[in-house]
mmCIF file of C-alpha atoms in Angstrom:
data_model
loop_
_atom_site.group_PDB
_atom_site.id
_atom_site.type_symbol
_atom_site.label_atom_id
_atom_site.label_comp_id
_atom_site.label_asym_id
_atom_site.label_seq_id
_atom_site.Cartn_x
_atom_site.Cartn_y
_atom_site.Cartn_z
ATOM 1 C CA MET A 1 64.461 86.320 20.049
ATOM 2 C CA ARG A 2 63.993 87.454 23.621
ATOM 3 C CA ALA A 3 64.106 91.152 24.491
ATOM 4 C CA VAL A 4 63.064 93.589 27.200
ATOM 5 C CA GLY A 5 60.617 96.280 26.138
ATOM 6 C CA TYR A 6 57.599 98.399 26.936
ATOM 7 C CA GLN A 7 54.563 99.799 25.142
ATOM 8 C CA THR A 8 53.551 102.627 27.490
ATOM 9 C CA PRO A 9 55.663 104.819 29.786
ATOM 10 C CA LEU A 10 54.634 103.716 33.274
ATOM 11 C CA PRO A 11 55.998 104.060 36.817
ATOM 12 C CA ILE A 12 58.878 101.635 37.258
ATOM 13 C CA ASP A 13 57.023 99.751 40.008
ATOM 14 C CA ASN A 14 54.253 98.866 37.536
ATOM 15 C CA PRO A 15 54.735 95.256 36.312
ATOM 16 C CA ALA A 16 54.181 96.408 32.713
ATOM 17 C CA SER A 17 56.856 99.117 32.834
ATOM 18 C CA LEU A 18 59.394 96.625 31.435
ATOM 19 C CA GLN A 19 58.416 93.235 30.044
ATOM 20 C CA ASP A 20 60.139 90.127 28.724
ATOM 21 C CA ILE A 21 58.980 89.810 25.131
ATOM 22 C CA ASP A 22 59.616 87.794 21.975
ATOM 23 C CA LEU A 23 60.510 89.636 18.776
ATOM 24 C CA PRO A 24 61.603 88.468 15.314
ATOM 25 C CA LYS A 25 65.342 87.965 14.995
ATOM 26 C CA PRO A 26 66.676 90.863 12.892
ATOM 27 C CA VAL A 27 68.292 90.294 9.495
ATOM 28 C CA PRO A 28 71.408 92.314 8.566
ATOM 29 C CA SER A 29 71.545 94.376 5.380
ATOM 30 C CA GLY A 30 73.947 96.934 3.943
ATOM 31 C CA ARG A 31 76.763 97.545 6.436
ATOM 32 C CA ASP A 32 74.895 96.002 9.362
ATOM 33 C CA LEU A 33 76.432 93.621 11.843
ATOM 34 C CA LEU A 34 74.159 91.140 13.591
ATOM 35 C CA VAL A 35 75.539 90.918 17.116
ATOM 36 C CA GLU A 36 74.729 88.246 19.666
ATOM 37 C CA ILE A 37 74.600 90.316 22.838
ATOM 38 C CA ARG A 38 76.708 89.156 25.772
ATOM 39 C CA ALA A 39 76.399 92.240 28.000
ATOM 40 C CA VAL A 40 74.656 95.612 28.095
ATOM 41 C CA SER A 41 74.775 98.567 30.455
ATOM 42 C CA VAL A 42 72.109 100.932 31.752
ATOM 43 C CA ASN A 43 72.610 104.669 31.328
ATOM 44 C CA PRO A 44 70.604 107.616 32.682
ATOM 45 C CA VAL A 45 69.223 108.193 29.186
ATOM 46 C CA ASP A 46 67.522 104.781 29.365
ATOM 47 C CA THR A 47 65.517 105.848 32.399
ATOM 48 C CA LYS A 48 64.580 109.154 30.761
ATOM 49 C CA VAL A 49 63.434 107.477 27.544
ATOM 50 C CA ARG A 50 61.407 104.871 29.409
ATOM 51 C CA ARG A 51 59.589 107.553 31.386
ATOM 52 C CA SER A 52 58.698 109.766 28.441
ATOM 53 C CA ALA A 53 58.957 108.140 24.995
ATOM 54 C CA ALA A 54 55.986 106.049 23.897
ATOM 55 C CA PRO A 55 56.331 103.782 20.845
ATOM 56 C CA ASP A 56 53.695 103.728 18.109
ATOM 57 C CA ALA A 57 50.422 102.078 19.115
ATOM 58 C CA GLY A 58 50.830 98.330 19.448
ATOM 59 C CA GLN A 59 54.611 98.457 19.018
ATOM 60 C CA TRP A 60 57.358 97.663 21.495
ATOM 61 C CA ARG A 61 60.185 99.997 22.489
ATOM 62 C CA VAL A 62 63.428 98.211 23.328
ATOM 63 C CA LEU A 63 65.848 100.239 25.434
ATOM 64 C CA GLY A 64 69.628 100.038 25.577
ATOM 65 C CA TRP A 65 72.568 101.914 24.046
ATOM 66 C CA ASP A 66 75.722 100.125 25.100
ATOM 67 C CA ALA A 67 76.498 96.528 24.220
ATOM 68 C CA ALA A 68 79.275 93.994 23.869
ATOM 69 C CA GLY A 69 78.899 90.790 21.935
ATOM 70 C CA ILE A 70 79.922 88.520 19.073
ATOM 71 C CA VAL A 71 79.253 89.124 15.386
ATOM 72 C CA VAL A 72 77.043 86.289 14.112
ATOM 73 C CA GLY A 73 75.932 87.787 10.809
ATOM 74 C CA THR A 74 76.913 90.529 8.366
ATOM 75 C CA GLY A 75 75.255 92.576 5.664
ATOM 76 C CA PRO A 76 76.562 92.309 2.088
ATOM 77 C CA GLU A 77 78.452 95.621 2.262
ATOM 78 C CA VAL A 78 80.381 94.931 5.486
ATOM 79 C CA THR A 79 84.154 95.277 5.050
ATOM 80 C CA ASP A 80 85.683 95.735 8.508
ATOM 81 C CA PHE A 81 84.300 92.834 10.558
ATOM 82 C CA ALA A 82 83.621 89.127 10.188
ATOM 83 C CA ILE A 83 81.555 86.483 11.911
ATOM 84 C CA GLY A 84 83.158 85.582 15.227
ATOM 85 C CA ASP A 85 84.590 89.034 15.944
ATOM 86 C CA GLU A 86 84.101 90.310 19.490
ATOM 87 C CA VAL A 87 82.817 93.892 19.453
ATOM 88 C CA PHE A 88 81.526 96.716 21.627
ATOM 89 C CA TYR A 89 79.626 99.882 20.780
ATOM 90 C CA ALA A 90 76.935 102.439 21.600
ATOM 91 C CA GLY A 91 73.948 102.086 19.295
ATOM 92 C CA ALA A 92 72.054 104.613 17.193
ATOM 93 C CA LEU A 93 69.070 106.840 17.947
ATOM 94 C CA ASP A 94 67.018 105.551 15.038
ATOM 95 C CA ARG A 95 67.262 101.809 15.754
ATOM 96 C CA PRO A 96 65.917 99.442 18.421
ATOM 97 C CA GLY A 97 67.968 99.221 21.597
ATOM 98 C CA THR A 98 70.455 96.633 22.748
ATOM 99 C CA ASP A 99 68.373 94.981 25.485
ATOM 100 C CA ALA A 100 67.817 91.902 23.340
ATOM 101 C CA GLU A 101 69.454 88.608 22.405
ATOM 102 C CA PHE A 102 70.465 89.940 18.978
ATOM 103 C CA HIS A 103 71.007 93.473 17.715
ATOM 104 C CA LEU A 104 71.724 95.190 14.410
ATOM 105 C CA VAL A 105 74.344 97.929 14.306
ATOM 106 C CA ASP A 106 76.164 99.741 11.501
ATOM 107 C CA GLU A 107 79.786 98.594 11.441
ATOM 108 C CA ARG A 108 80.966 102.207 11.214
ATOM 109 C CA ILE A 109 80.094 102.855 14.863
ATOM 110 C CA VAL A 110 81.531 99.583 16.207
ATOM 111 C CA GLY A 111 84.890 98.836 17.811
ATOM 112 C CA ARG A 112 86.699 95.603 18.578
ATOM 113 C CA LYS A 113 86.273 94.603 22.203
ATOM 114 C CA PRO A 114 89.535 95.112 24.099
ATOM 115 C CA ARG A 115 91.018 91.760 25.063
ATOM 116 C CA SER A 116 91.824 93.086 28.518
ATOM 117 C CA LEU A 117 88.131 93.648 29.327
ATOM 118 C CA ASN A 118 85.421 91.128 30.104
ATOM 119 C CA TRP A 119 81.982 91.439 28.535
ATOM 120 C CA ALA A 120 80.453 93.530 31.318
ATOM 121 C CA GLU A 121 83.427 95.895 31.478
ATOM 122 C CA ALA A 122 83.373 96.423 27.719
ATOM 123 C CA ALA A 123 79.632 97.118 27.702
ATOM 124 C CA ALA A 124 80.026 99.720 30.450
ATOM 125 C CA LEU A 125 82.343 101.935 28.397
ATOM 126 C CA PRO A 126 80.950 103.170 25.069
ATOM 127 C CA LEU A 127 78.364 105.870 25.796
ATOM 128 C CA THR A 128 80.131 107.376 28.804
ATOM 129 C CA ALA A 129 83.505 107.262 27.061
ATOM 130 C CA ILE A 130 82.169 108.817 23.850
ATOM 131 C CA THR A 131 80.474 111.581 25.844
ATOM 132 C CA ALA A 132 83.617 112.288 27.854
ATOM 133 C CA TRP A 133 85.790 112.326 24.729
ATOM 134 C CA GLU A 134 83.480 114.654 22.810
ATOM 135 C CA MET A 135 83.210 117.078 25.724
ATOM 136 C CA LEU A 136 86.959 117.167 26.402
ATOM 137 C CA PHE A 137 88.382 117.136 22.909
ATOM 138 C CA ASP A 138 85.627 118.151 20.479
ATOM 139 C CA ARG A 139 83.811 120.805 22.507
ATOM 140 C CA LEU A 140 86.402 122.082 24.982
ATOM 141 C CA ASP A 141 89.511 121.132 23.006
ATOM 142 C CA ILE A 142 91.503 121.083 26.243
ATOM 143 C CA ARG A 143 94.836 120.730 24.453
ATOM 144 C CA ARG A 144 94.640 124.342 23.258
ATOM 145 C CA SER A 145 96.164 127.127 25.297
ATOM 146 C CA VAL A 146 94.176 129.766 27.139
ATOM 147 C CA PRO A 147 96.013 133.111 27.239
ATOM 148 C CA GLY A 148 97.607 133.965 30.556
ATOM 149 C CA VAL A 149 96.706 130.836 32.555
ATOM 150 C CA LYS A 150 98.204 127.473 33.399
ATOM 151 C CA PRO A 151 96.525 124.516 31.643
ATOM 152 C CA ALA A 152 93.869 123.215 34.043
ATOM 153 C CA VAL A 153 90.364 121.762 33.849
ATOM 154 C CA LEU A 154 87.732 121.750 36.587
ATOM 155 C CA ILE A 155 85.517 118.647 36.332
ATOM 156 C CA ILE A 156 82.282 119.145 38.266
ATOM 157 C CA GLY A 157 80.689 115.882 39.384
ATOM 158 C CA GLY A 158 83.972 114.010 39.251
ATOM 159 C CA ALA A 159 82.700 110.663 40.533
ATOM 160 C CA GLY A 160 79.953 110.262 37.924
ATOM 161 C CA GLY A 161 80.246 107.896 34.981
ATOM 162 C CA VAL A 162 81.178 110.439 32.303
ATOM 163 C CA SER A 163 83.449 112.421 34.597
ATOM 164 C CA SER A 164 85.232 109.287 35.820
ATOM 165 C CA ILE A 165 86.218 108.574 32.224
ATOM 166 C CA ALA A 166 87.063 112.229 31.580
ATOM 167 C CA ILE A 167 89.534 112.359 34.465
ATOM 168 C CA GLN A 168 91.407 109.365 33.081
ATOM 169 C CA LEU A 169 91.394 110.632 29.487
ATOM 170 C CA ALA A 170 92.683 114.031 30.549
ATOM 171 C CA ARG A 171 95.474 112.493 32.615
ATOM 172 C CA VAL A 172 96.614 109.980 30.002
ATOM 173 C CA LEU A 173 96.285 112.116 26.879
ATOM 174 C CA THR A 174 97.158 115.644 28.047
ATOM 175 C CA ASP A 175 99.388 117.576 30.419
ATOM 176 C CA VAL A 176 96.421 119.525 31.792
ATOM 177 C CA THR A 177 96.056 119.703 35.582
ATOM 178 C CA VAL A 178 92.808 118.003 36.619
ATOM 179 C CA VAL A 179 90.714 119.447 39.441
ATOM 180 C CA ALA A 180 87.672 117.297 40.243
ATOM 181 C CA THR A 181 84.770 117.907 42.582
ATOM 182 C CA ALA A 182 83.553 115.346 45.118
ATOM 183 C CA SER A 183 81.897 115.737 48.502
ATOM 184 C CA ARG A 184 82.019 112.384 50.309
ATOM 185 C CA PRO A 185 85.156 110.601 51.560
ATOM 186 C CA GLU A 186 84.567 107.627 49.267
ATOM 187 C CA THR A 187 84.033 109.775 46.171
ATOM 188 C CA ARG A 188 87.061 111.922 47.005
ATOM 189 C CA ASP A 189 89.117 108.745 47.236
ATOM 190 C CA TRP A 190 87.616 107.544 43.946
ATOM 191 C CA VAL A 191 88.478 110.610 41.879
ATOM 192 C CA THR A 192 91.949 110.688 43.410
ATOM 193 C CA SER A 193 92.469 107.054 42.423
ATOM 194 C CA LEU A 194 91.491 107.956 38.850
ATOM 195 C CA GLY A 195 94.202 110.595 38.691
ATOM 196 C CA ALA A 196 92.732 113.928 39.773
ATOM 197 C CA HIS A 197 95.530 116.234 40.920
ATOM 198 C CA TYR A 198 93.252 118.167 43.276
ATOM 199 C CA VAL A 199 89.792 117.576 44.732
ATOM 200 C CA VAL A 200 87.365 120.287 45.843
ATOM 201 C CA ASP A 201 84.017 119.876 47.582
ATOM 202 C CA HIS A 202 81.025 120.824 45.419
ATOM 203 C CA SER A 203 78.768 120.960 48.495
ATOM 204 C CA ARG A 204 80.692 124.072 49.593
ATOM 205 C CA PRO A 205 81.400 127.285 47.664
ATOM 206 C CA LEU A 206 83.611 126.324 44.741
ATOM 207 C CA ALA A 207 85.184 129.613 43.732
ATOM 208 C CA ALA A 208 87.134 130.118 46.957
ATOM 209 C CA GLN A 209 88.392 126.517 46.955
ATOM 210 C CA VAL A 210 89.578 126.726 43.357
ATOM 211 C CA ALA A 211 91.194 130.122 43.928
ATOM 212 C CA ALA A 212 93.261 128.606 46.753
ATOM 213 C CA LEU A 213 94.848 126.020 44.441
ATOM 214 C CA PRO A 214 98.257 126.618 42.822
ATOM 215 C CA THR A 215 96.696 126.086 39.387
ATOM 216 C CA GLY A 216 95.088 129.509 39.326
ATOM 217 C CA ALA A 217 91.835 130.039 37.458
ATOM 218 C CA PRO A 218 91.063 127.032 35.237
ATOM 219 C CA GLY A 219 90.901 127.641 31.520
ATOM 220 C CA PHE A 220 88.342 124.855 31.138
ATOM 221 C CA VAL A 221 85.255 123.835 33.092
ATOM 222 C CA PHE A 222 83.587 120.476 32.404
ATOM 223 C CA SER A 223 80.246 120.036 34.195
ATOM 224 C CA THR A 224 78.012 116.972 34.318
ATOM 225 C CA THR A 225 75.743 117.643 37.290
ATOM 226 C CA GLN A 226 73.720 120.470 38.847
ATOM 227 C CA THR A 227 75.181 122.962 36.405
ATOM 228 C CA ASP A 228 72.370 125.442 37.016
ATOM 229 C CA ARG A 229 73.213 125.548 40.723
ATOM 230 C CA HIS A 230 76.944 125.925 40.120
ATOM 231 C CA MET A 231 76.724 128.403 37.224
ATOM 232 C CA PRO A 232 77.170 131.620 39.255
ATOM 233 C CA GLU A 233 80.398 130.236 40.716
ATOM 234 C CA ILE A 234 81.567 128.873 37.369
ATOM 235 C CA VAL A 235 81.285 132.402 35.992
ATOM 236 C CA GLU A 236 83.329 133.670 38.942
ATOM 237 C CA LEU A 237 86.080 131.055 38.945
ATOM 238 C CA ILE A 238 86.734 130.364 35.242
ATOM 239 C CA ALA A 239 89.668 132.133 33.606
ATOM 240 C CA SER A 240 89.093 135.096 31.332
ATOM 241 C CA GLN A 241 88.635 133.706 27.807
ATOM 242 C CA GLY A 242 88.156 130.260 29.363
ATOM 243 C CA HIS A 243 85.956 127.555 27.899
ATOM 244 C CA PHE A 244 82.926 125.848 29.417
ATOM 245 C CA CYS A 245 81.018 122.702 28.453
ATOM 246 C CA HIS A 246 78.215 120.873 30.222
ATOM 247 C CA ARG A 247 76.202 117.742 29.644
ATOM 248 C CA GLY A 248 72.472 118.458 29.591
#
């Protein structure tokens, strides 16, 4: 099968930094699905891995987390999917990536592709959506109350991939007021279109802008960018006994 891989971390302008290669077609076992890939997406983690993670000598590293495709083979223990099913998912750390014609994935981390999405749209969702969900509901648990404050979350870096999903999840699944940061007219329009109740400019001091909102101090702060730079103001603006989560 065809795939895209590398053997040595190199500058991206080096012709060998990513190469078209031929690899054996994988064979499913256990609860594996063999998926014929129709679309993948590129995430920041792909660029970080390519720059720093070298495969074993003589081996190829195939990048890619997110994928959407059609099940074309199943392991003997598969119970939830069948050949012909359309699926989407984010892969696993300990397996080759999705930038290939065919890919093996455990059925327990796979979902059925929404009929309302095309292949590219479905492949764009998994990793960012999982990250947003885990930050909002597993780490922050934004449905819980914070003593003495109105329910509100400040999302720093609102126009980024994870934050764009987080704004929508918070609006659809909770009654929490969403305050998002954005600095350019187009990104302010973007986060507003996603459902942010208020937008503040992260290129200017945040604490004073947040304090001027009718929400009061937010009980939750969700940060996906430049957290080290914003941390002094996060400490100042977050509610007493508030909760903070950031993506490294």
